[in-house]
XYZ file of C-alpha atoms in Angstrom:
610
model
C -19.980 26.902 4.934
C -21.456 24.975 2.040
C -24.668 23.542 3.475
C -25.826 24.934 6.912
C -24.917 27.439 9.539
C -25.839 27.710 13.188
C -26.748 31.165 14.351
C -28.466 32.664 17.445
C -31.696 32.325 15.594
C -31.099 28.642 14.859
C -29.788 26.661 11.844
C -30.191 28.036 8.368
C -29.210 26.950 4.937
C -26.134 28.643 3.261
C -27.134 30.523 0.107
C -23.895 32.497 -0.316
C -20.355 31.960 1.177
C -16.810 32.647 0.083
C -13.282 32.767 1.397
C -10.824 35.671 0.937
C -7.199 35.420 1.793
C -4.309 37.901 1.375
C -0.824 36.627 0.800
C 2.526 38.330 0.652
C 5.840 36.997 -0.814
C 9.463 37.733 -0.058
C 9.657 40.327 -2.911
C 7.232 42.630 -1.169
C 4.326 41.738 -3.489
C 0.808 41.235 -2.313
C -1.970 38.927 -3.674
C -5.627 38.770 -2.601
C -7.743 35.930 -3.601
C -11.470 35.361 -3.274
C -13.211 32.069 -4.067
C -16.844 31.192 -3.607
C -17.891 28.039 -1.732
C -21.653 28.567 -2.557
C -23.064 31.001 -5.118
C -25.892 30.668 -7.556
C -24.256 32.722 -10.201
C -20.581 32.179 -9.778
C -18.895 28.734 -10.187
C -16.600 27.390 -7.544
C -13.825 27.223 -10.161
C -13.864 30.949 -10.673
C -11.306 32.996 -8.599
C -11.147 36.800 -8.049
C -7.648 37.923 -7.951
C -5.967 41.367 -6.994
C -2.269 42.044 -7.191
C -0.455 45.037 -5.730
C 2.914 46.282 -4.420
C 1.558 46.855 -0.941
C -1.417 45.715 1.052
C -3.296 49.081 1.000
C -3.019 49.280 -2.723
C -5.036 45.944 -3.004
C -8.174 47.934 -2.215
C -7.867 49.948 -5.465
C -6.157 47.254 -7.542
C -8.162 46.128 -10.643
C -9.836 42.700 -10.229
C -8.784 39.816 -12.450
C -11.111 36.851 -13.031
C -9.198 33.502 -13.233
C -10.075 29.919 -12.932
C -8.856 26.772 -11.086
C -9.670 23.055 -11.390
C -9.979 23.440 -15.187
C -7.639 22.407 -17.941
C -5.077 25.170 -18.579
C -4.950 26.492 -14.959
C -1.173 26.040 -14.903
C -0.351 27.717 -18.190
C -3.190 29.923 -19.362
C -3.059 33.623 -18.976
C -6.079 33.475 -16.749
C -5.063 30.305 -14.970
C -4.749 30.960 -11.164
C -2.185 28.211 -10.635
C 0.107 29.828 -13.060
C -0.235 33.182 -11.321
C 0.327 31.580 -7.852
C 3.426 29.806 -9.144
C 4.850 33.081 -10.407
C 3.954 34.858 -7.172
C 5.781 32.184 -5.067
C 8.783 32.573 -7.327
C 8.894 28.877 -8.235
C 9.371 27.173 -11.583
C 7.847 23.801 -11.150
C 9.762 21.050 -13.090
C 8.426 18.525 -15.591
C 8.421 15.015 -14.139
C 7.835 11.511 -15.645
C 4.276 10.516 -16.089
C 2.524 7.148 -16.422
C 1.819 7.867 -20.135
C 5.483 7.610 -20.907
C 6.122 11.316 -21.382
C 6.355 14.210 -18.853
C 3.956 16.311 -16.941
C 4.115 19.322 -14.659
C 4.679 18.791 -10.963
C 1.433 20.451 -10.001
C 1.002 22.678 -6.979
C -1.653 20.356 -5.586
C 1.018 17.628 -5.088
C 3.094 19.966 -2.986
C 0.536 21.544 -0.614
C -0.079 18.331 1.356
C 3.496 18.828 2.604
C 2.522 22.152 4.061
C -1.036 21.526 5.263
C -2.446 18.598 7.199
C -6.261 18.771 7.081
C -8.372 17.065 9.871
C -10.624 14.697 7.781
C -7.938 12.552 6.097
C -4.603 14.166 6.692
C -3.873 12.360 9.911
C -4.800 8.880 8.702
C -1.267 7.890 8.041
C 2.369 8.933 8.200
C 2.707 9.547 4.504
C 1.107 12.813 3.196
C -1.968 12.173 1.044
C -1.058 13.601 -2.445
C -3.404 13.550 -5.516
C -2.722 10.874 -8.046
C -5.102 11.825 -10.864
C -2.415 13.890 -12.495
C -0.693 10.727 -13.739
C 2.665 11.589 -12.109
C 4.915 8.646 -11.352
C 5.777 8.521 -7.616
C 4.031 11.955 -6.978
C 4.902 12.059 -3.244
C 8.579 11.338 -3.814
C 8.747 13.969 -6.618
C 7.014 16.530 -4.287
C 9.387 15.891 -1.397
C 12.425 16.059 -3.705
C 11.284 19.421 -5.029
C 10.562 20.822 -1.621
C 13.907 19.682 -0.256
C 15.645 20.844 -3.391
C 17.364 17.492 -4.221
C 19.235 17.150 -7.447
C 17.575 13.798 -8.052
C 14.876 15.553 -10.024
C 17.454 16.744 -12.528
C 19.197 13.271 -12.521
C 15.687 11.743 -13.079
C 15.033 13.974 -16.010
C 18.296 13.156 -17.576
C 17.677 9.421 -16.987
C 14.245 9.665 -18.498
C 15.650 11.533 -21.600
C 18.175 8.846 -22.059
C 15.507 6.197 -21.825
C 13.462 7.991 -24.388
C 16.459 8.338 -26.640
C 17.092 4.603 -26.418
C 13.434 3.963 -27.246
C 13.746 6.284 -30.306
C 16.859 4.550 -31.440
C 14.939 1.197 -31.184
C 12.031 2.564 -33.305
C 14.464 3.881 -36.006
C 16.401 0.624 -35.945
C 13.157 -1.377 -36.422
C 12.134 0.888 -39.326
C 15.462 0.435 -41.090
C 15.293 -3.370 -40.658
C 11.772 -3.422 -42.034
C 12.847 -1.225 -45.010
C 15.620 -3.641 -46.099
C 13.377 -6.746 -45.465
C 10.644 -5.283 -47.686
C 13.123 -4.440 -50.362
C 14.595 -7.967 -50.294
C 11.238 -9.643 -50.316
C 10.174 -7.638 -53.429
C 13.045 -9.085 -55.353
C 12.721 -12.635 -54.049
C 15.699 -12.256 -51.668
C 16.199 -12.471 -47.981
C 18.333 -10.921 -45.407
C 20.241 -12.838 -42.811
C 22.597 -12.044 -39.938
C 20.766 -8.819 -39.268
C 19.842 -8.130 -35.702
C 16.149 -7.023 -35.443
C 16.777 -5.475 -31.992
C 19.247 -2.642 -31.386
C 22.816 -3.691 -30.572
C 26.041 -1.829 -29.831
C 28.928 -1.504 -32.129
C 30.737 -4.489 -30.724
C 27.786 -6.768 -31.456
C 26.928 -5.384 -34.903
C 27.238 -7.957 -37.811
C 27.087 -7.054 -41.521
C 23.887 -8.461 -43.067
C 24.065 -10.859 -45.900
C 21.601 -10.968 -48.849
C 20.603 -14.471 -50.104
C 18.884 -15.520 -53.282
C 16.712 -18.665 -53.344
C 15.877 -21.051 -56.108
C 12.831 -22.509 -54.339
C 14.790 -25.131 -52.459
C 18.051 -23.721 -51.190
C 19.356 -20.214 -50.391
C 22.875 -19.068 -51.420
C 24.633 -15.693 -50.861
C 23.715 -13.170 -53.467
C 27.431 -12.490 -54.025
C 27.632 -16.099 -55.345
C 24.496 -16.007 -57.405
C 25.156 -12.831 -59.291
C 28.204 -14.083 -61.122
C 26.196 -17.088 -62.391
C 23.362 -14.893 -63.553
C 25.792 -12.489 -65.208
C 27.686 -15.221 -66.972
C 24.502 -16.752 -68.320
C 23.212 -13.308 -69.487
C 26.434 -12.661 -71.301
C 26.112 -15.979 -73.085
C 22.638 -15.096 -74.202
C 23.637 -11.612 -75.328
C 25.395 -13.076 -78.411
C 23.788 -13.934 -81.690
C 20.006 -14.524 -81.432
C 19.059 -18.246 -81.995
C 16.373 -19.095 -84.500
C 13.647 -21.262 -83.097
C 14.076 -23.997 -85.909
C 17.766 -24.217 -85.138
C 17.166 -25.297 -81.570
C 14.064 -27.510 -81.951
C 15.662 -30.604 -80.418
C 17.203 -28.577 -77.623
C 13.792 -26.872 -76.989
C 12.177 -30.343 -76.769
C 14.711 -31.341 -74.128
C 14.427 -28.057 -72.243
C 10.635 -28.500 -72.245
C 10.919 -31.871 -70.650
C 13.348 -30.441 -68.055
C 11.080 -27.423 -67.414
C 8.044 -29.616 -66.954
C 10.085 -31.757 -64.482
C 11.160 -28.493 -62.689
C 7.486 -27.463 -62.453
C 6.599 -30.695 -60.758
C 9.672 -30.541 -58.457
C 8.880 -26.927 -57.448
C 5.220 -27.754 -57.048
C 6.087 -30.513 -54.564
C 8.350 -28.069 -52.725
C 5.574 -25.486 -52.497
C 3.100 -28.043 -51.158
C 5.661 -29.287 -48.698
C 6.316 -25.809 -47.415
C 2.611 -25.151 -47.154
C 2.280 -28.292 -45.053
C 5.136 -27.314 -42.797
C 3.695 -23.817 -42.420
C 0.375 -25.234 -41.581
C 1.989 -27.450 -38.878
C 3.983 -24.618 -37.490
C 0.954 -22.399 -37.413
C -0.963 -25.180 -35.603
C 1.893 -25.400 -33.087
C 1.835 -21.584 -32.698
C -1.956 -21.657 -32.075
C -1.448 -24.291 -29.388
C 1.142 -22.211 -27.731
C -0.929 -19.133 -27.841
C -3.915 -21.105 -26.454
C -1.815 -22.598 -23.658
C -0.488 -19.206 -22.757
C -4.034 -17.808 -22.402
C -4.856 -20.883 -20.326
C -1.967 -20.235 -18.003
C -3.098 -16.676 -17.594
C -6.555 -17.903 -16.743
C -5.151 -20.401 -14.287
C -3.022 -17.800 -12.620
C -6.032 -15.471 -12.306
C -8.016 -18.270 -10.677
C -5.201 -19.160 -8.224
C -4.874 -15.473 -7.284
C -8.638 -15.277 -6.653
C -8.382 -18.471 -4.517
C -5.424 -16.944 -2.607
C -7.302 -13.714 -1.998
C -10.294 -15.389 -0.605
C -8.130 -17.463 1.771
C -6.356 -14.308 2.907
C -9.652 -12.674 3.709
C -10.720 -15.699 5.682
C -13.205 -17.050 3.383
C -14.067 -20.773 2.761
C -13.241 -22.301 -0.583
C -15.497 -24.692 -2.334
C -12.791 -26.784 -4.194
C -13.040 -30.360 -5.383
C -11.240 -32.915 -3.207
C -8.247 -34.897 -4.469
C -10.259 -38.088 -4.205
C -12.527 -36.785 -6.819
C -9.771 -36.857 -9.349
C -9.407 -33.068 -9.641
C -6.686 -30.781 -8.549
C -7.953 -28.651 -5.697
C -6.141 -25.496 -6.909
C -6.241 -25.482 -10.724
C -9.200 -27.924 -10.940
C -7.652 -29.962 -13.778
C -8.197 -33.727 -14.145
C -5.451 -35.821 -12.492
C -4.784 -39.561 -12.670
C -3.564 -41.983 -9.994
C 0.099 -41.484 -10.907
C -0.120 -37.789 -10.112
C -1.894 -38.208 -6.736
C -0.199 -41.392 -5.501
C 1.493 -39.409 -2.582
C -1.678 -37.459 -1.858
C 0.487 -34.359 -1.592
C -0.930 -31.312 -3.247
C 1.282 -28.405 -4.206
C 0.446 -25.011 -2.523
C -1.060 -22.155 -4.431
C 2.313 -20.392 -4.297
C 4.068 -23.381 -5.788
C 1.428 -23.711 -8.548
C 1.872 -19.985 -9.441
C 5.624 -20.395 -9.566
C 5.261 -23.555 -11.809
C 2.897 -21.656 -14.081
C 5.325 -18.699 -14.272
C 8.171 -21.048 -15.246
C 6.009 -22.694 -17.877
C 4.902 -19.446 -19.226
C 8.532 -18.267 -19.570
C 9.363 -21.458 -21.626
C 6.227 -21.109 -23.820
C 7.025 -17.524 -24.583
C 10.510 -18.629 -25.787
C 8.831 -21.393 -27.866
C 6.360 -18.949 -29.310
C 9.091 -16.618 -30.392
C 10.971 -19.586 -32.042
C 7.693 -20.690 -33.716
C 6.958 -17.222 -35.128
C 10.590 -17.015 -36.475
C 10.118 -20.464 -38.052
C 6.858 -19.338 -39.753
C 8.537 -16.214 -40.919
C 11.396 -18.237 -42.529
C 8.776 -20.653 -44.112
C 7.122 -17.606 -45.503
C 10.234 -16.364 -47.156
C 11.055 -19.817 -48.529
C 7.461 -20.145 -49.784
C 7.676 -16.811 -51.499
C 10.933 -17.823 -53.225
C 9.491 -21.223 -54.212
C 6.360 -19.757 -55.643
C 8.309 -17.169 -57.580
C 10.586 -20.002 -59.004
C 7.530 -22.021 -59.799
C 5.976 -19.204 -61.667
C 9.228 -18.743 -63.617
C 9.302 -22.513 -64.461
C 5.675 -22.455 -65.613
C 6.477 -19.373 -67.812
C 9.402 -21.360 -69.220
C 7.144 -24.274 -70.039
C 4.663 -21.944 -71.807
C 7.381 -20.225 -73.703
C 8.864 -23.470 -74.907
C 5.544 -24.883 -75.981
C 4.736 -21.619 -77.830
C 8.162 -21.726 -79.550
C 7.757 -25.318 -80.663
C 4.327 -24.587 -81.994
C 5.354 -21.357 -83.696
C 7.179 -20.558 -86.969
C 10.663 -21.980 -87.210
C 12.247 -18.841 -88.513
C 11.225 -16.656 -85.489
C 13.698 -15.876 -82.646
C 13.741 -18.280 -79.686
C 11.132 -17.056 -77.244
C 12.648 -19.056 -74.445
C 16.057 -17.341 -74.772
C 14.506 -13.925 -75.042
C 12.465 -14.508 -71.902
C 15.387 -15.906 -70.026
C 17.493 -12.907 -71.004
C 14.852 -10.499 -69.755
C 14.440 -12.464 -66.553
C 18.142 -12.418 -65.820
C 18.486 -8.729 -66.579
C 15.583 -7.996 -64.129
C 17.062 -10.110 -61.495
C 20.431 -8.477 -61.734
C 18.932 -5.008 -61.759
C 16.701 -5.790 -58.851
C 19.594 -7.275 -56.858
C 21.573 -4.078 -57.360
C 18.646 -2.028 -56.065
C 18.348 -4.180 -52.905
C 22.147 -3.933 -52.409
C 22.018 -0.117 -52.596
C 19.135 -0.112 -49.906
C 21.194 -2.559 -47.793
C 24.245 -0.303 -47.977
C 22.238 2.710 -46.812
C 20.645 0.634 -44.065
C 24.002 -0.686 -42.881
C 25.317 2.857 -42.645
C 22.175 3.919 -40.688
C 22.495 0.920 -38.354
C 26.184 1.703 -37.743
C 25.323 5.237 -36.673
C 22.477 3.963 -34.434
C 24.853 1.424 -32.823
C 27.282 4.230 -32.038
C 24.429 6.322 -30.582
C 23.285 3.382 -28.558
C 26.826 2.838 -27.176
C 26.859 6.494 -26.112
C 23.398 6.345 -24.508
C 24.239 3.274 -22.495
C 27.591 4.712 -21.440
C 25.893 7.874 -20.188
C 23.277 5.816 -18.335
C 25.885 3.617 -16.779
C 27.817 6.705 -15.569
C 24.672 8.259 -14.233
C 23.856 5.122 -12.288
C 27.334 4.684 -11.004
C 27.651 8.234 -9.741
C 25.358 7.547 -6.816
C 23.715 10.426 -4.962
C 25.099 13.981 -5.025
C 27.256 14.873 -2.016
C 24.951 17.902 -1.375
C 21.987 15.596 -1.533
C 23.548 13.117 0.939
C 24.186 15.999 3.340
C 20.624 17.319 3.006
C 19.133 13.892 3.496
C 21.450 13.256 6.469
C 20.147 16.518 8.064
C 16.537 15.664 7.306
C 16.955 12.138 8.803
C 18.749 13.400 11.961
C 16.195 16.191 12.524
C 13.365 13.717 12.144
C 14.788 11.253 14.622
C 15.577 13.952 17.150
C 11.968 15.031 17.078
C 10.679 11.367 17.457
C 12.731 11.125 20.585
C 11.530 14.434 21.964
C 7.882 13.606 21.326
C 8.234 10.262 23.175
C 7.799 7.737 20.405
C 6.969 4.504 22.267
C 6.127 1.741 19.879
C 9.588 1.695 18.333
C 12.921 2.981 19.441
C 13.407 6.419 17.658
C 16.836 5.526 16.321
C 15.331 2.516 14.573
C 13.088 4.841 12.409
C 14.751 6.445 9.508
C 14.033 8.115 6.209
C 14.256 5.801 3.246
C 16.524 7.300 0.438
C 14.387 5.734 -2.225
C 10.839 6.691 -1.048
C 11.765 9.619 1.246
C 9.252 8.331 3.747
C 9.725 7.033 7.354
C 10.673 3.380 7.446
C 11.451 0.773 10.076
C 13.672 -2.190 9.223
C 12.983 -1.493 5.462
C 9.131 -1.264 5.857
C 7.155 1.969 5.407
C 6.053 3.221 8.765
C 2.311 3.196 9.269
C -0.412 2.455 11.852
C -0.261 -1.281 12.271
C -1.294 -3.082 15.448
C 0.421 -6.280 14.295
C 3.710 -4.369 14.052
C 3.138 -2.674 17.437
C 2.825 0.864 15.981
C 0.124 2.661 17.916
C -2.238 5.317 16.468
C -0.797 7.978 18.774
C 2.797 7.102 17.645
C 1.522 7.547 14.045
C 0.555 11.128 14.936
C 3.914 11.812 16.584
C 5.667 10.552 13.450
C 3.460 12.669 11.370
C 4.384 15.772 13.554
C 8.124 14.988 13.185
C 8.036 14.377 9.462
C 6.291 17.567 8.386
C 8.165 19.752 10.837
C 11.585 18.201 9.905
C 10.769 18.721 6.296
C 10.039 22.491 6.888
C 13.129 22.964 8.988
C 15.467 21.169 6.482
C 13.999 22.828 3.420
C 14.232 26.256 4.849
C 17.801 25.718 6.065
C 19.079 25.048 2.529
C 19.222 27.577 -0.347
C 18.018 24.854 -2.752
C 14.806 24.234 -0.803
C 11.302 25.247 -1.931
C 9.205 25.283 1.214
C 6.213 27.434 1.237
C 7.096 28.985 4.548
C 3.802 27.928 5.998
C 2.873 24.928 8.034
C -0.903 24.560 8.696
C -2.028 21.918 11.274
C -5.731 21.181 11.646
C -6.479 19.429 14.987
C -2.905 17.999 15.507
C -3.802 16.321 18.711
C -5.462 13.351 17.142
C -5.987 9.972 18.838
C -5.892 11.715 22.245
C -2.046 11.931 21.972
C -0.386 12.548 25.294
C -0.300 16.190 26.338
C 3.421 15.991 27.293
C 4.140 14.912 23.696
C 1.964 17.828 22.424
C 3.725 20.279 24.748
C 7.122 19.064 23.411
C 5.740 19.575 19.828
C 4.606 23.068 20.598
C 7.975 23.895 21.996
C 9.509 22.643 18.729
C 7.140 24.871 16.776
C 8.193 27.787 18.995
C 11.787 27.300 17.636
C 10.449 27.436 14.106
C 8.663 30.697 14.314
C 11.423 32.464 12.368
C 11.145 29.919 9.592
C 7.636 30.683 8.436
C 4.067 31.032 9.510
C 2.569 28.228 11.598
C -1.213 27.926 11.641
C -2.601 25.799 14.457
C -6.344 24.953 14.375
C -7.720 23.180 17.407
C -10.821 22.619 19.538
C -8.780 22.009 22.664
C -10.110 23.129 25.974
C -9.116 26.876 26.241
C -7.812 26.548 29.703
C -5.663 23.597 28.829
C -4.500 25.270 25.578
C -3.600 28.371 27.611
C -1.158 26.241 29.727
C 0.346 24.570 26.633
C 0.904 27.948 24.867
C 2.392 29.635 27.935
C 5.597 31.451 26.787
C 4.978 30.721 23.133
C 4.289 33.885 20.997
C 1.050 33.518 19.115
C -2.047 35.264 17.778
C -5.306 33.657 18.738
C -8.143 33.565 16.315
C -10.953 34.390 16.101
C -9.885 37.845 17.136
C -10.600 41.397 16.170
C -8.824 43.123 13.407
C -7.324 42.299 10.046
C -5.214 39.106 9.643
C -2.524 38.737 7.052
C -1.040 35.325 6.068
C 2.523 35.890 5.149
C 3.590 33.305 2.511
C 7.304 33.986 2.706
C 8.971 31.485 0.297
C 12.611 30.636 1.346
C 13.817 30.121 -2.198
C 13.212 31.660 -5.515
C-alpha cells in the first residue's frame, strides 16, 4: 500500500493510495474519514472528514480538512482527534505525566486495547501502548479508563494533594528565606525555625538573636541593654574636653576590642576554611562512590551477559571489584566481598556521607552568620577607635564624637531590630497558616489511602478477573493452571505468583500460551467494560492474524465460540490468512461477513458509554 503492489500485469510501484472508513456512533451520527498513505501533494498527516446525520447524507456533506500527528490534534478546531473524541462521546481525562504536571490521556493509548496488529501486537501479553506522550503508567491509565474505574479520579485527587503539599513547601521556603535575609541585614540570626514544612504540632516559635562577634544572645535580652544605654546618652551632651581622660581609656579599650575581634574573625575564617575543606572531601567522596557503583554495575551487567572480566587478582594487591589498593590486613582471609555486597556497602556509606554533608553545610552556614556578626562588630570597633582618636585630636570645646556615634549606632540597631521583629511576626503568622494547611493535606491524603478501593471497583475487577480466568480454562492454557493466573490490582495485567505473565521458557510459559492469554485478556476487557455503565469500550475488537505461533485449532475454535457470544457487544473484525477450507469449518454456525466481498461495508463504532 505504501511501496509496491502485485497485479495481473506484475509488480508495480505505488504512486497514490488512501484508506476511507465510515463510522457510526450510538447517537445515530455518521463520520467518514479519508487519509492518504501515499500522495505526492497531500501529507499523511492530513485527513478529509465528512459528518452527517445518516449514511446517505455523507455523499453531499461538506468536506473538512483536519490533521493528525501534529501538535494540537486533540484540542484544535481542525484537530481530528478532538473531533473523533467528541464523536465517540468521550471526555478523556487528564492524567499525571513524568514532567510533574498533567497531560491528556490520548486516544492512541486506548486503541491498543481494541486492536491487536500482526507485526508487534502479539509479541507479549501486555498491550503495546505508546510512551512518547510522557504519561505515567500509560497502560494502567488506559485500562482504568476503559473499565471505568474510579481510581483515575482518586489518582487525580492524590496528585492534586501532592502538588498542594509541594506548593506549601515552596511558600514555606520563601517565608523562611525572607526572615533570614531580613535578620542578616541587621546582623541578627534566626534560630528554632524549621526550614522544612511541619505540622501544627511540630511548629516552634522562632527566636531572634543578636551577636557581639563572639556570642549570641536572644534579641529580647539585648534590646533592653541597648535602650538603657541610649537613654543614658540622650541626656546633656558631653564636651570633648570634659572627658579627655575617659576618652583615652576608651581608646585603649577600643583598640583592645579591635585586636580581640580581629582574632575572632581570623579564627572563624580558619574554621570556615577547615569546614569547607571537609565539605569538599565529602563531595569528592560522594562522587567517587557514584563512580564506584557505576563500575560495579557495569561489571555485574557483563557477568550477567556471560562476558569475561579482566579484573586484577587479589594477589596483585588490588580489589577485584572496586580496583582499589588493599594491604595484607584487608586480604588476610583471601575472601572477597561479592559485587552485591560492595554495592550495599557503598549505599550505606553514601547515606552516612549525605548526613555528614548536610551537617557540614549547616556548620558552614552558622560560621557564615557568626563571621558576618564578628565583621560587623569589628567594623564598629574600628569606627570607635577612629572617632576617639579624632576627638582627642580635635577641639576640646566640641561635642564628644564618640558619644554621638554611639547614640546613632544604638538608635539604628533598635530601629533595625524592630523592623526584623515585624517581618518575623508576619512570617510566623504565615507559617502557622501553612502548618494548618499541611495538616489538612496530610489528613486528606491519609484518608484517601485508608479508604482502599471503591466497592464498585472491586466488583468490576472481580468480574474482569473471573472472566479472564474462565477464558484461560476454556482455551486450554497448559503451561500454568488457569486458576493460578490472575489480574494484578496494581498493574491491571495478568500475573502469576506476583510476576507479570509473559513468554518465558525458563518459567515454562510457552509462546502459544502467551497467545491464549492475549485472547483472554482483550476479550475479557471488552466483555467487562461493555457490561458496566461506567465502561468506555470502543465497541470494536480487531484481531489481525490471531492464530499466532501455530496455536492449537481446538483452542482457536473455543475462542471463536467465545467471540460468537460477544457479537451483541460490538463489532469483531477478524483478519486471517487461514486455509479457507479449515476456516469454513471453524466458522460453522458463527454469523459473519467475509471480506473481501461485494458491496458496501460499514464499520459500526457503537460506544457503550457516553
